[in-house]
Amino acid sequence: MLPFVDRPEVKLREHSAVTVPHARLSDRDLSVLEETKAVRVMDTRDGYVLRTNATTGVLQLDRMRLVLQPKFTIDGKRLIDWLCYAHGQREPVDSLRNWPLGKDGYAGLVPAALLHECRLLLRRGLRRDYVRRSRVDTALRGRLDVMAQATRRFGAIDRLHLRTFEYEDGGWENLVCGAALARAAETSTDPRTTQALLDAAGQFPALPRTRDALPLLARGQYTRLNDHYRPAHAWARMVLGGGGVRDLLDPYGFAARSLLLNLNVLWEHVVRRMAADAAVAHGGRYARPHEGCIHTKREGAVPVATDQRTMDPFRPDALLAFPPSPDTADVARYLVVDAKYKAYQDGTVKPSDRHQLLTYIAGYTDPSTPLALIVHPAPDGPTRHLLRIEGPRGVLGRIEVLGLDTRTTPEQAAGPLRAAIARFAANQPPPLP
């Protein structure tokens, strides 16, 4: 990556395409775009055609700055609510809600949330604990490292190799925060945010290599003494890319010194939590990972050691389980809730999505109540549509399409979904819109 200079900006929305001249993209830029998987590149005679998916944010390239804009606009004061809700964090304070969306766009709110939580830790005072250190000294203080003394000093005792426990703030909890703040400062292009992140990072102990923070997060354990670090570590995990390719913040974007927010994953997390909370409130629960999966098995094939004769099961975004009704067998009733980050405000659902929901209906639901839900964002207000799919043999299923108002908080927007789940729990059919 070249030193930061003002580069020309190319803006495009999700699921759109733009053509840029060949001279705008270097070989390094092409490699970055291939690694991020946020933009597909096709070489044509007129230039490179860049086509986006559901990822938004900023890509810093050598010769230009690629700005990926969302197709559904969520007000910056509300986006942090949805981010916190999707990630299971507490409700944000007004300072975060009013954080200005700078050049980094939506994705810039995640470093802002990390900065806010780390400032709270600094205000409270960093946790100090006994940390094992290896040191060389002229006086015996701690425990003598016999192996190091014998192999490095050859029996001389003018310098002693020691192992001590120092009471300091160099515990794993603080090291993770410092590494995440440093990484976020590297990716931010807003000068004010970058300086604030660097100032905060300077007050935490530093790791020699930022990538060492993820193993610390994976091994770390929480007790009542460090439980207050959980919110900061949740945002740190997003910044460091610890959730894999499908994390809310795409780790490949951070490797490219860029900020990329996967809105498809954000919406799935939001809908999954809303559905689970509503199910528990009405006597149901979130189905277990391997409960009632729809499997595909190859029949008649010759067994091979590396062939398990199975394929990936069908699994909706959210599968809810409810107690059996009085007139059915002792089998749980299932309701499928599928999150679609698409413009379905008018109730027109793509054939591929209808086919997918019909598969879920056939595999999970009782024939007497063939119902599934689609939940999508509705930036102009809540919407509701009911689709009935019929064939030569009658009704195949019903799909209730619910649009959640992204202008409000997630708790307020979840009203239509809670109502639909409550009707299913009470064995009531969905009313006509």
Coordinates of C-alpha atoms in Angstrom, one line a residue:
M1 CA 0.0 0.0 0.0
L2 CA 1.4 3.4 -1.0
P3 CA 1.6 6.2 1.6
F4 CA -1.7 7.9 2.1
V5 CA -2.5 10.6 -0.5
D6 CA -5.8 12.0 -1.8
R7 CA -6.9 9.5 -4.3
P8 CA -9.9 9.8 -6.7
E9 CA -13.0 8.3 -5.4
V10 CA -15.2 5.8 -7.2
K11 CA -18.6 5.3 -5.7
L12 CA -21.0 2.5 -6.4
R13 CA -24.0 0.9 -4.6
E14 CA -24.5 -2.7 -3.5
H15 CA -25.2 -5.1 -6.3
S16 CA -24.2 -2.6 -9.0
A17 CA -21.4 -2.3 -11.5
V18 CA -19.0 0.4 -12.7
T19 CA -16.3 0.4 -15.4
V20 CA -12.9 2.0 -14.6
P21 CA -9.9 2.5 -16.9
H22 CA -7.2 -0.1 -16.8
A23 CA -4.7 2.5 -15.6
R24 CA -6.8 3.0 -12.4
L25 CA -6.0 -0.5 -11.0
S26 CA -2.4 -1.7 -10.3
D27 CA -1.5 -5.4 -10.0
R28 CA -1.5 -5.0 -6.3
D29 CA -5.0 -3.5 -6.5
L30 CA -6.3 -6.5 -8.5
S31 CA -4.8 -8.8 -5.9
V32 CA -6.5 -6.9 -3.0
L33 CA -9.9 -7.0 -4.8
E34 CA -9.6 -10.7 -5.4
E35 CA -8.7 -11.3 -1.7
T36 CA -11.5 -9.1 -0.3
K37 CA -14.3 -10.9 -2.3
A38 CA -16.3 -7.7 -1.9
V39 CA -15.9 -6.8 -5.5
R40 CA -15.8 -9.0 -8.6
V41 CA -13.5 -7.8 -11.4
M42 CA -14.0 -8.6 -15.1
D43 CA -11.4 -7.4 -17.6
T44 CA -13.0 -6.0 -20.8
R45 CA -11.8 -4.0 -23.7
D46 CA -13.0 -0.7 -22.2
G47 CA -11.5 -1.3 -18.8
Y48 CA -12.2 -3.3 -15.6
V49 CA -15.8 -3.9 -14.7
L50 CA -16.3 -3.8 -10.9
R51 CA -19.4 -5.5 -9.6
T52 CA -20.3 -5.3 -5.9
N53 CA -22.3 -7.6 -3.5
A54 CA -23.9 -6.8 -0.2
T55 CA -20.7 -5.5 1.4
T56 CA -20.3 -1.8 2.2
G57 CA -17.5 0.4 3.3
V58 CA -14.2 1.7 1.9
L59 CA -11.4 0.0 0.0
Q60 CA -8.1 1.9 0.0
L61 CA -6.3 1.1 -3.3
D62 CA -3.0 2.3 -4.7
R63 CA -4.6 4.6 -7.3
M64 CA -8.1 5.2 -6.1
R65 CA -10.5 4.9 -3.2
L66 CA -13.4 2.6 -3.8
V67 CA -16.5 3.6 -1.8
L68 CA -19.2 0.8 -1.5
Q69 CA -22.5 2.4 -0.6
P70 CA -25.5 0.6 0.9
K71 CA -28.7 0.2 -1.1
F72 CA -30.8 0.6 2.1
T73 CA -29.9 3.8 3.9
I74 CA -29.9 3.5 7.7
D75 CA -29.5 6.7 9.6
G76 CA -26.1 6.9 11.2
K77 CA -27.8 7.6 14.6
R78 CA -29.7 4.3 14.2
L79 CA -27.0 2.1 12.7
I80 CA -25.1 1.8 15.9
D81 CA -28.3 0.5 17.6
W82 CA -28.6 -2.2 15.0
L83 CA -24.9 -3.1 15.2
C84 CA -25.1 -3.4 19.0
Y85 CA -28.3 -5.4 18.8
A86 CA -26.8 -7.8 16.2
H87 CA -23.7 -8.3 18.2
G88 CA -25.4 -8.7 21.5
Q89 CA -24.0 -5.5 23.1
R90 CA -25.7 -3.1 25.5
E91 CA -27.6 -0.1 24.2
P92 CA -25.2 2.6 22.9
V93 CA -24.9 5.9 24.6
D94 CA -25.8 9.2 22.9
S95 CA -22.1 10.0 22.1
L96 CA -22.0 6.9 19.9
R97 CA -25.4 7.5 18.4
N98 CA -24.4 11.0 17.4
W99 CA -21.0 9.9 16.0
P100 CA -20.6 11.5 12.6
L101 CA -20.3 9.2 9.6
G102 CA -17.0 10.3 8.1
K103 CA -15.1 9.0 5.0
D104 CA -15.2 5.4 6.3
G105 CA -19.1 5.3 6.2
Y106 CA -21.1 2.8 8.1
A107 CA -18.1 0.6 8.9
G108 CA -16.4 3.4 10.7
L109 CA -18.9 3.1 13.5
V110 CA -17.3 -0.2 14.7
P111 CA -13.9 1.4 15.6
A112 CA -15.9 4.2 17.2
A113 CA -17.7 1.7 19.4
L114 CA -14.4 0.0 20.3
L115 CA -12.9 3.4 21.2
H116 CA -15.9 4.2 23.4
E117 CA -15.6 0.9 25.3
C118 CA -11.9 1.3 25.7
R119 CA -12.3 4.8 27.1
L120 CA -14.7 3.4 29.7
L121 CA -12.0 0.9 30.7
L122 CA -9.4 3.6 31.0
R123 CA -11.7 5.7 33.1
R124 CA -12.4 2.8 35.4
G125 CA -8.7 1.9 35.5
L126 CA -7.0 -1.0 33.7
R127 CA -7.0 -4.3 35.4
R128 CA -3.7 -5.2 36.9
D129 CA -2.6 -8.8 37.6
Y130 CA 0.5 -10.8 38.2
V131 CA 2.2 -11.4 34.8
R132 CA 5.0 -13.9 34.3
R133 CA 8.2 -12.2 33.0
S134 CA 11.7 -13.5 32.0
R135 CA 14.5 -11.1 32.9
V136 CA 18.2 -10.9 33.4
D137 CA 19.4 -9.1 36.6
T138 CA 22.4 -9.0 38.9
A139 CA 20.5 -9.9 42.1
L140 CA 18.2 -12.8 42.7
R141 CA 14.6 -11.6 42.6
G142 CA 12.1 -14.3 41.8
R143 CA 13.0 -17.8 40.7
L144 CA 16.2 -18.7 39.0
D145 CA 15.9 -20.1 35.5
V146 CA 18.4 -23.0 35.8
M147 CA 18.2 -24.1 32.2
A148 CA 18.8 -20.6 30.8
Q149 CA 21.6 -19.9 33.4
A150 CA 23.4 -23.1 32.4
T151 CA 23.0 -22.8 28.6
R152 CA 23.5 -19.0 28.2
R153 CA 25.8 -18.0 31.1
F154 CA 27.9 -21.3 31.1
G155 CA 28.0 -21.3 34.9
A156 CA 28.8 -17.7 35.4
I157 CA 26.7 -15.9 38.1
D158 CA 27.5 -12.2 37.3
R159 CA 24.2 -12.1 35.5
L160 CA 21.2 -14.1 36.6
H161 CA 18.4 -15.4 34.3
L162 CA 15.2 -15.1 36.4
R163 CA 11.5 -15.8 36.2
T164 CA 9.4 -13.4 38.0
F165 CA 5.7 -12.4 38.4
E166 CA 5.2 -8.7 38.1
Y167 CA 2.0 -6.9 39.2
E168 CA 1.2 -4.8 36.1
D169 CA -1.5 -4.1 33.4
G170 CA 0.1 -6.4 30.8
G171 CA -2.7 -9.0 31.1
W172 CA -4.3 -10.5 28.0
E173 CA -7.4 -8.4 28.5
N174 CA -5.5 -5.1 28.0
L175 CA -3.2 -6.5 25.3
V176 CA -6.2 -7.4 23.1
C177 CA -7.7 -3.9 23.5
G178 CA -4.4 -2.2 22.6
A179 CA -3.9 -4.4 19.5
A180 CA -7.5 -3.7 18.3
L181 CA -7.1 0.0 18.8
A182 CA -3.8 0.0 16.8
R183 CA -5.4 -2.0 14.0
A184 CA -8.4 0.3 13.8
A185 CA -6.1 3.3 13.7
E186 CA -4.3 1.8 10.7
T187 CA -7.6 1.4 8.7
S188 CA -9.3 4.6 9.6
T189 CA -9.1 7.5 7.1
D190 CA -10.8 10.1 9.3
P191 CA -8.0 12.2 10.9
R192 CA -10.0 12.9 14.1
T193 CA -10.9 9.2 14.7
T194 CA -7.4 8.0 13.8
Q195 CA -5.8 10.4 16.4
A196 CA -8.3 9.4 19.1
L197 CA -7.6 5.7 18.4
L198 CA -3.9 6.2 18.6
D199 CA -4.2 8.2 21.8
A200 CA -6.2 5.4 23.4
A201 CA -3.9 2.7 22.1
G202 CA -0.9 4.5 23.7
Q203 CA -2.5 4.0 27.1
F204 CA -2.8 0.2 26.7
P205 CA 0.1 -2.3 26.7
A206 CA 1.2 -3.3 23.2
L207 CA 1.8 -6.6 21.6
P208 CA 4.9 -7.1 19.4
R209 CA 2.5 -8.4 16.6
T210 CA -1.1 -7.4 16.3
R211 CA -2.1 -10.8 14.9
D212 CA -1.2 -12.4 18.3
A213 CA -4.3 -10.8 19.8
L214 CA -6.7 -13.3 18.2
P215 CA -5.1 -16.4 20.0
L216 CA -5.3 -14.5 23.3
L217 CA -9.0 -13.9 22.7
A218 CA -9.6 -17.5 21.8
R219 CA -7.8 -18.7 25.0
G220 CA -9.0 -16.0 27.4
Q221 CA -11.5 -16.8 30.2
Y222 CA -13.8 -14.4 32.0
T223 CA -14.4 -14.2 35.7
R224 CA -16.1 -11.6 37.9
L225 CA -12.8 -9.7 37.9
N226 CA -12.6 -9.1 34.2
D227 CA -16.2 -9.6 33.0
H228 CA -16.4 -5.8 32.3
Y229 CA -14.0 -6.3 29.4
R230 CA -16.5 -8.3 27.4
P231 CA -18.1 -5.4 25.5
A232 CA -14.7 -4.0 24.4
H233 CA -13.5 -7.5 23.4
A234 CA -16.6 -8.0 21.3
W235 CA -15.8 -5.0 19.2
A236 CA -12.1 -5.9 19.2
R237 CA -12.9 -9.3 17.8
M238 CA -14.8 -7.6 14.9
V239 CA -11.9 -5.2 14.3
L240 CA -9.3 -8.0 14.4
G241 CA -11.4 -10.2 12.1
G242 CA -11.8 -13.1 14.6
G243 CA -15.2 -14.3 13.3
G244 CA -14.0 -15.6 9.9
V245 CA -15.0 -14.5 6.4
R246 CA -18.6 -14.1 7.4
D247 CA -18.1 -11.8 10.3
L248 CA -19.8 -8.4 10.4
L249 CA -16.6 -6.7 9.6
D250 CA -14.9 -8.6 6.8
P251 CA -11.4 -9.5 8.0
Y252 CA -10.1 -9.5 4.4
G253 CA -11.0 -5.8 4.3
F254 CA -8.8 -5.1 7.3
A255 CA -5.9 -7.0 5.7
A256 CA -6.3 -4.6 2.8
R257 CA -6.1 -1.7 5.3
S258 CA -9.8 -1.0 4.6
L259 CA -13.1 -1.0 6.4
L260 CA -15.8 -3.3 5.0
L261 CA -19.1 -4.0 6.7
N262 CA -21.1 -7.1 5.5
L263 CA -24.7 -5.9 5.7
N264 CA -26.1 -9.3 4.7
V265 CA -24.5 -10.8 7.8
L266 CA -25.6 -7.9 9.9
W267 CA -29.2 -8.4 8.9
E268 CA -29.0 -12.2 9.5
H269 CA -27.7 -11.6 13.0
V270 CA -30.5 -9.0 13.8
V271 CA -33.3 -11.3 12.5
R272 CA -31.9 -14.3 14.3
R273 CA -31.8 -12.6 17.6
M274 CA -35.3 -11.0 17.2
A275 CA -36.8 -14.4 16.3
A276 CA -35.2 -16.2 19.2
D277 CA -36.3 -13.6 21.7
A278 CA -39.9 -13.6 20.4
A279 CA -40.0 -17.4 20.5
V280 CA -38.9 -17.6 24.1
A281 CA -41.5 -15.0 25.0
H282 CA -44.3 -17.2 23.6
G283 CA -43.3 -20.6 25.0
G284 CA -41.0 -21.6 22.1
R285 CA -37.2 -21.8 21.7
Y286 CA -34.5 -21.5 19.2
A287 CA -34.0 -24.9 17.6
R288 CA -30.8 -26.8 18.3
P289 CA -28.1 -26.9 15.6
H290 CA -28.8 -30.4 14.4
E291 CA -32.5 -30.5 15.2
G292 CA -34.8 -31.4 12.3
C293 CA -32.2 -30.7 9.6
I294 CA -33.2 -31.4 6.0
H295 CA -30.5 -33.8 4.7
T296 CA -29.7 -34.9 1.1
K297 CA -28.2 -38.4 0.7
R298 CA -26.9 -40.1 -2.4
E299 CA -28.6 -43.4 -3.0
G300 CA -27.2 -46.4 -4.8
A301 CA -23.6 -45.0 -4.9
V302 CA -20.6 -47.2 -4.3
P303 CA -19.2 -46.3 -0.8
V304 CA -15.8 -44.6 -0.9
A305 CA -13.7 -43.9 2.2
T306 CA -13.7 -40.2 1.5
D307 CA -17.3 -40.0 0.5
Q308 CA -19.8 -39.7 3.3
R309 CA -22.7 -39.9 0.8
T310 CA -24.2 -36.8 2.3
M311 CA -24.4 -33.1 1.3
D312 CA -24.7 -29.9 3.3
P313 CA -28.2 -29.8 5.0
F314 CA -30.7 -27.1 4.3
R315 CA -30.7 -24.7 7.2
P316 CA -32.7 -21.5 7.5
D317 CA -31.4 -18.3 9.1
A318 CA -33.6 -19.0 12.1
L319 CA -35.5 -22.1 13.0
L320 CA -38.0 -21.8 15.9
A321 CA -39.4 -24.8 17.8
F322 CA -42.7 -24.8 19.7
P323 CA -44.6 -27.4 21.8
P324 CA -46.9 -29.7 19.8
S325 CA -50.5 -28.7 19.4
P326 CA -53.2 -30.8 21.1
D327 CA -54.4 -32.4 17.8
T328 CA -51.0 -33.4 16.6
A329 CA -48.4 -36.1 17.5
D330 CA -45.9 -35.5 20.2
V331 CA -43.6 -33.7 17.8
A332 CA -42.4 -30.1 18.0
R333 CA -43.8 -27.6 15.6
Y334 CA -41.3 -25.6 13.6
L335 CA -41.4 -22.1 12.2
V336 CA -38.9 -21.0 9.6
V337 CA -37.7 -17.3 9.7
D338 CA -35.5 -16.3 6.8
A339 CA -33.6 -13.0 6.7
K340 CA -33.5 -11.4 3.3
Y341 CA -31.5 -8.2 2.8
K342 CA -33.5 -7.3 -0.3
A343 CA -36.1 -4.7 -1.4
Y344 CA -39.3 -6.7 -0.9
Q345 CA -41.4 -3.8 0.3
D346 CA -44.0 -4.4 -2.5
G347 CA -44.3 -8.1 -1.7
T348 CA -42.7 -9.3 -4.9
V349 CA -40.4 -12.1 -3.9
K350 CA -37.9 -13.6 -6.4
P351 CA -38.7 -17.1 -7.6
S352 CA -35.4 -18.5 -6.2
D353 CA -36.4 -17.3 -2.7
R354 CA -40.0 -18.6 -3.0
H355 CA -38.5 -22.0 -4.0
Q356 CA -36.2 -21.9 -1.0
L357 CA -39.0 -21.1 1.4
L358 CA -41.2 -23.9 -0.1
T359 CA -38.3 -26.3 0.6
Y360 CA -38.3 -25.2 4.2
I361 CA -42.1 -25.4 4.4
A362 CA -42.1 -29.0 3.1
G363 CA -39.2 -30.1 5.3
Y364 CA -40.0 -28.4 8.6
T365 CA -43.7 -27.4 9.0
D366 CA -46.8 -29.4 9.7
P367 CA -49.0 -29.9 6.6
S368 CA -51.9 -28.2 8.4
T369 CA -49.9 -25.0 8.9
P370 CA -47.5 -24.6 5.9
L371 CA -46.1 -21.2 6.8
A372 CA -42.7 -19.5 6.7
L373 CA -41.6 -16.0 7.3
I374 CA -39.4 -13.7 5.2
V375 CA -38.0 -10.6 7.1
H376 CA -36.4 -7.8 5.2
P377 CA -35.4 -4.2 5.9
A378 CA -38.0 -1.5 5.1
P379 CA -36.3 2.0 5.2
D380 CA -39.6 3.8 4.6
G381 CA -41.7 2.1 7.3
P382 CA -43.0 -1.3 8.2
T383 CA -44.7 -3.5 5.5
R384 CA -46.5 -6.8 5.5
H385 CA -47.6 -9.1 2.6
L386 CA -49.0 -12.6 2.6
L387 CA -48.2 -14.9 -0.4
R388 CA -50.2 -18.1 -1.1
I389 CA -48.5 -20.5 -3.4
E390 CA -50.8 -22.9 -5.1
G391 CA -50.4 -25.9 -7.5
P392 CA -52.6 -28.4 -9.2
R393 CA -53.1 -30.2 -5.9
G394 CA -53.9 -27.2 -3.8
V395 CA -52.1 -24.9 -1.5
L396 CA -48.4 -25.7 -1.2
G397 CA -47.6 -23.1 1.4
R398 CA -47.9 -19.5 2.7
I399 CA -45.1 -17.0 3.0
E400 CA -45.6 -14.0 5.2
V401 CA -43.3 -11.2 4.1
L402 CA -42.5 -8.7 6.9
G403 CA -40.6 -5.4 6.4
L404 CA -39.0 -4.0 9.6
D405 CA -38.7 -0.3 9.9
T406 CA -35.0 0.5 10.1
R407 CA -35.7 4.1 11.1
T408 CA -36.4 3.0 14.6
T409 CA -34.5 0.9 17.2
P410 CA -34.4 -2.9 16.7
E411 CA -36.7 -3.4 19.7
Q412 CA -39.4 -1.2 18.2
A413 CA -38.9 -2.5 14.7
A414 CA -39.4 -6.1 15.8
G415 CA -43.1 -5.6 16.5
P416 CA -44.4 -7.2 13.2
L417 CA -42.1 -10.2 13.7
R418 CA -43.2 -10.7 17.3
A419 CA -46.9 -10.5 16.3
A420 CA -46.4 -13.1 13.6
I421 CA -44.5 -15.5 15.9
A422 CA -47.2 -15.0 18.6
R423 CA -49.9 -16.0 16.1
F424 CA -48.0 -19.1 15.2
A425 CA -47.5 -20.1 18.8
A426 CA -51.2 -19.7 19.4
N427 CA -52.1 -21.8 16.3
Q428 CA -53.8 -18.8 14.7
P429 CA -53.6 -18.3 10.9
P430 CA -52.0 -15.1 9.6
P431 CA -54.7 -12.5 8.8
L432 CA -55.0 -10.9 5.4
P433 CA -53.0 -7.6 5.1

